[in-house]
Coordinates of C-alpha atoms in Angstrom, one line a residue:
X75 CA 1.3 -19.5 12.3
X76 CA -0.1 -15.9 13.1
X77 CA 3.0 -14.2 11.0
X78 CA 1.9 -17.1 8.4
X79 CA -1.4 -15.7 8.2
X80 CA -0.4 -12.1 8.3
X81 CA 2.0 -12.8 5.2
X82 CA -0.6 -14.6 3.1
X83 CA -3.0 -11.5 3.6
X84 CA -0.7 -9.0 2.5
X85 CA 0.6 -11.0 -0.8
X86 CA -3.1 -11.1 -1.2
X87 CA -3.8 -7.6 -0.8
X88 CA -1.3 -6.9 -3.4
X89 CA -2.5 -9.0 -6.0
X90 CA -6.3 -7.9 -5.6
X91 CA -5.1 -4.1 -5.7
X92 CA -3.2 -4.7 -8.9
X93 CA -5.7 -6.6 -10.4
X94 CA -8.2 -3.5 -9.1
X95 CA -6.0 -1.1 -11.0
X96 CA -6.6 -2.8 -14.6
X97 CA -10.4 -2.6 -14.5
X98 CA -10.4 -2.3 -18.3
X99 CA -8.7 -5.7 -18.6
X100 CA -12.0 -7.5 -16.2
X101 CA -15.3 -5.8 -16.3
X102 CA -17.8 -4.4 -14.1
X103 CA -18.2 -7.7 -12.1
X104 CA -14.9 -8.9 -11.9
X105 CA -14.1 -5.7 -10.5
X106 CA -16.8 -5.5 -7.9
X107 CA -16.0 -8.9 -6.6
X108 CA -12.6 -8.2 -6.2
X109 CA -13.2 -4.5 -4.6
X110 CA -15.2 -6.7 -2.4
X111 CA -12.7 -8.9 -1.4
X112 CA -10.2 -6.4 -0.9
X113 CA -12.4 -4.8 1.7
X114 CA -12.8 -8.3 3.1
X115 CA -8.7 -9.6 3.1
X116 CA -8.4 -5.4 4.9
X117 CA -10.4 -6.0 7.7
X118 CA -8.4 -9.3 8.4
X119 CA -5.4 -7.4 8.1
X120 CA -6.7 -5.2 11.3
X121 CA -8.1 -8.1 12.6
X122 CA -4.5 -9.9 12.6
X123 CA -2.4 -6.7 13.5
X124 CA -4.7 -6.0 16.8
X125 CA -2.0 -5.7 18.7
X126 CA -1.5 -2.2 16.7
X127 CA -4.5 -0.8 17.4
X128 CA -4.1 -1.9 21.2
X129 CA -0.1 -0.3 21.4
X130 CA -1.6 3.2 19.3
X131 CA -2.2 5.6 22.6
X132 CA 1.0 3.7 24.5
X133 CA 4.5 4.6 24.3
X134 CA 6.4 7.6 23.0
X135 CA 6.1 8.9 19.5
X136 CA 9.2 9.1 17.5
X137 CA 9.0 10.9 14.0
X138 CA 8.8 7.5 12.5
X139 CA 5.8 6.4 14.7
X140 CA 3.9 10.3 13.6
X141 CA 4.6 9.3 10.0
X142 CA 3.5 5.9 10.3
X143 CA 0.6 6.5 11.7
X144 CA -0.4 9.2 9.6
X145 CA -0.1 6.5 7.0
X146 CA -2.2 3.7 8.0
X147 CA -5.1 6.7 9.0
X148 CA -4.9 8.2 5.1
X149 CA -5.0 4.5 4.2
X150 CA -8.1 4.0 6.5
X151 CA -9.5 7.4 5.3
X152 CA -8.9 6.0 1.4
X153 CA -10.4 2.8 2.3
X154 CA -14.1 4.1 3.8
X155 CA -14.0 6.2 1.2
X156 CA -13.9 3.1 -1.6
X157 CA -16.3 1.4 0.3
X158 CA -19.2 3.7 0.2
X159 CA -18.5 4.6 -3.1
X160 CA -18.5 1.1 -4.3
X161 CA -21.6 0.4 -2.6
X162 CA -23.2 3.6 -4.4
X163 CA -21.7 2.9 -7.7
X164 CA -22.3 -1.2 -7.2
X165 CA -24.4 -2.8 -10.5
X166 CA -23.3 -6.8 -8.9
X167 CA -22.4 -7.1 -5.6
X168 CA -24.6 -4.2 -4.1
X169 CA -27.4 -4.2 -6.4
X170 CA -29.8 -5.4 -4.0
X171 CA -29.1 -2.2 -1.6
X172 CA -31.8 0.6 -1.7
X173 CA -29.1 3.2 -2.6
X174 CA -30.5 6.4 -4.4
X175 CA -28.1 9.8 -5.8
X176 CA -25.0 10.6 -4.9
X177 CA -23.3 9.1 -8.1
X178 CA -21.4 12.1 -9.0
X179 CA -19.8 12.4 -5.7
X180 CA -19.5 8.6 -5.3
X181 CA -17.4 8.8 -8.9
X182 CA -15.0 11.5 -7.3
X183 CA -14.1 9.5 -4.1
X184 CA -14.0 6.4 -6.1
X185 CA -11.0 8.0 -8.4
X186 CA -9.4 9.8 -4.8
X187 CA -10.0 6.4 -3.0
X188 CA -8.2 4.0 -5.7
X189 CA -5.5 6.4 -6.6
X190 CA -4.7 7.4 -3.2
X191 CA -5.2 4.3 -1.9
X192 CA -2.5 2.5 -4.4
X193 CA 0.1 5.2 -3.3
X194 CA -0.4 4.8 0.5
X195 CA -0.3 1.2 0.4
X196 CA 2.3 0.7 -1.0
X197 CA 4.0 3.2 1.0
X198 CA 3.2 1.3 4.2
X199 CA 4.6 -1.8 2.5
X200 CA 7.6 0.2 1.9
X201 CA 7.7 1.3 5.5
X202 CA 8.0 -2.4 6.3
X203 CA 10.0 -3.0 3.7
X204 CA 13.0 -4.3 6.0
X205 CA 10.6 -7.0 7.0
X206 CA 10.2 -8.0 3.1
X207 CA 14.2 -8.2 3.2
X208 CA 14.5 -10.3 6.0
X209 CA 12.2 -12.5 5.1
X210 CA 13.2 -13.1 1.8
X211 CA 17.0 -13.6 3.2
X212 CA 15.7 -16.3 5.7
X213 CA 14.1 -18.4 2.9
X214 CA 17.2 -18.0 0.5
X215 CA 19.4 -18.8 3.9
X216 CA 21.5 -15.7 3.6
X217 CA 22.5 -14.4 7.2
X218 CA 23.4 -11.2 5.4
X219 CA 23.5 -9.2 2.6
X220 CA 27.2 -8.4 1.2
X221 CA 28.1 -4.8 0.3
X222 CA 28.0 -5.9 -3.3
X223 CA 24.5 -7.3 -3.2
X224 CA 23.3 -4.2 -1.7
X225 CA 24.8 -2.0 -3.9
X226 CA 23.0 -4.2 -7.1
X227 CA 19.8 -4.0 -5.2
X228 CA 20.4 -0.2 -5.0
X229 CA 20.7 0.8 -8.5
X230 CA 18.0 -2.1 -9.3
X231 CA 15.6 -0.4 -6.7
X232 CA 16.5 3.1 -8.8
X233 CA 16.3 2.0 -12.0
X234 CA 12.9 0.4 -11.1
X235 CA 12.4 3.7 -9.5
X236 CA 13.1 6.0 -12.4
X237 CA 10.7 4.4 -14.7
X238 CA 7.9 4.8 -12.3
X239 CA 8.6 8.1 -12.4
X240 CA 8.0 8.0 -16.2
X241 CA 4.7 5.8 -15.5
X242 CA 3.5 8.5 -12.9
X243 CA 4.1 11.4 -15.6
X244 CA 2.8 9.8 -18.9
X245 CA -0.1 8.1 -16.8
X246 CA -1.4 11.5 -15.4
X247 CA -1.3 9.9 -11.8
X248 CA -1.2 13.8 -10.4
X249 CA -4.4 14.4 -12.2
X250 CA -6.1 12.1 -10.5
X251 CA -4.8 12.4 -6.9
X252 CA -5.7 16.2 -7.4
X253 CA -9.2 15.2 -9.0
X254 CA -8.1 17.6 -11.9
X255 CA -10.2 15.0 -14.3
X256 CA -13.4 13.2 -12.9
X257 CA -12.9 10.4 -15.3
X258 CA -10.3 7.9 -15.4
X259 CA -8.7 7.6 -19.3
X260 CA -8.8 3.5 -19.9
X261 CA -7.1 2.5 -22.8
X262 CA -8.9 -1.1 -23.9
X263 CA -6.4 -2.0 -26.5
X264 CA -3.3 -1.6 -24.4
X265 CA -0.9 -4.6 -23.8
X266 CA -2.2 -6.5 -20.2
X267 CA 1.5 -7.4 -19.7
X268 CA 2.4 -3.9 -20.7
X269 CA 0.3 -2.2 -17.9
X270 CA 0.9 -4.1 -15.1
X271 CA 5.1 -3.6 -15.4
X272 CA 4.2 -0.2 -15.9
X273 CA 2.0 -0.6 -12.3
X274 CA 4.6 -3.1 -10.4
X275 CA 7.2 0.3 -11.7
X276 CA 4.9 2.6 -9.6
X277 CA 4.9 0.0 -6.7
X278 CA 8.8 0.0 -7.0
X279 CA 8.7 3.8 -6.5
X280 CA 6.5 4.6 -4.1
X281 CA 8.1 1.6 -1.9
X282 CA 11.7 3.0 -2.4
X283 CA 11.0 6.0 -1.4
X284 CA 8.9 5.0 1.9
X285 CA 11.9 2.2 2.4
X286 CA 14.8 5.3 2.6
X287 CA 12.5 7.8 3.8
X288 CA 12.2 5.5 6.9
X289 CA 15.8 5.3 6.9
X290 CA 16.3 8.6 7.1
X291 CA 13.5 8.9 10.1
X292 CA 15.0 6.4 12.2
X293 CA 18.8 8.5 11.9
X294 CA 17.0 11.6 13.5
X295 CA 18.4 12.4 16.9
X296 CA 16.4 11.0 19.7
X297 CA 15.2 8.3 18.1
X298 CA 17.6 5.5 19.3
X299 CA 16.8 6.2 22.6
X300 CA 13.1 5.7 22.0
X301 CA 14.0 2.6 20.3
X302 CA 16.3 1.8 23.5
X303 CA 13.1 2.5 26.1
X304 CA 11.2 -0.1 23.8
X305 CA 13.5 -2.7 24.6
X306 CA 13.9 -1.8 28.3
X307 CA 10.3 -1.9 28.7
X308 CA 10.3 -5.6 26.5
X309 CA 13.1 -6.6 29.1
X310 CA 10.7 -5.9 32.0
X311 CA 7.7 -7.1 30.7
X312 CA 9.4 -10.3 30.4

């Protein structure tokens, strides 16, 4: 029931954050709302992984522990920082707060926090990414994945991939995680349909790369014996 729970959150997540990124599609208010649920279906997320936050200052640290970590902290960083700017820059859902100034700055951590915040989080989906895969094999009843079908997937996942890397260049995506610009171009005529397969491209990218990265972390000497004293220590505990 818990993993149900956990699974339902993050599909949610990921549908909010997309919607988030077309704010010229929505409004003002649909946007708020949303950036406030988002903050909401997060905190649930924490609330539902507890365990993590219990396990953080136990075990050893692999390379692939560091980098996860590192992850979920930026996240968190990205996070607090959309929050108070959202409360600052609010017009609907935070009105009624007595918040004076601090627009400017609240603008530039608002563009840091959603820009930064899309790449890291989908990152840390990719870093899970095996979970994705063996979730989706248990529902399609497939004990394992022939060489063919991983191969497809492969060249799928690159081709994907590669066109994210064409969104990321002619969507100035560096600009705005280097807060080159402090205002966010919005085209309001685009095609909806066009700009969010141009968005679920980025998501393909950053995830591929966090998905083989991690697979290249977990190869690093050492880290099978970590993995090894994990178990050992299950064995015990049980």
């Amino acid at each position: 029931m818990n993993g149900r729970r956990k699974r339902a959150v993050d599909v949610a997540m990921t549908a909010v954050l997309l919607f988030l990124m077309g704010y010229q599609f929505w409004g003002d208010a649909a946007h708020e709302w949303a950036g406030a649920g988002i903050f909401v279906l997060f905190a649930v997320h924490h609330i539902l992984n507890w365990r993590w936050h219990k396990n953080l200052f136990q075990g050893k640290y692999s390379l692939m522990r560091i980098f996860q970590v590192c992850i979920d902290v930026l996240t968190l960083f990205s996070m607090v920082a959309l929050i108070y700017s959202s409360i600052v820059l609010s017009r609907y859902v935070f009105a009624f707060l007595p918040v004076e100034g601090g627009m400017a700055l609240a603008r530039r951590l608002h563009i840091l926090g959603s820009y930064w915040g899309f790449l890291l989080m989908n990152i840390h989906l990719g870093l899970h990414w095996n979970m994705v895969i063996g979730m989706v094999q248990k529902r399609m009843r497939i004990k394992k994945l022939s060489r063919i079908r991983s191969v497809l997937l492969f060249f799928i996942g690159t081709a994907i991939s590669l066109y994210g890397i064409a969104v990321f260049i002619r969507r100035d995506f560096l600009t705005y995680l280097l807060l080159k610009s402090e205002f966010v171009f919005l085209d309001y005529g685009e095609s909806i349909v066009l700009f969010y397969i141009d968005y679920f491209a980025l998501m393909g990218l950053y995830i591929f790369i966090a998905h083989y990265l991690s697979k290249l972390l977990r190869k690093v000497p050492g880290q099978k014996n970590i993995q090894k004293d994990k178990q050992e220590k299950g064995k015990e505990a049980s």
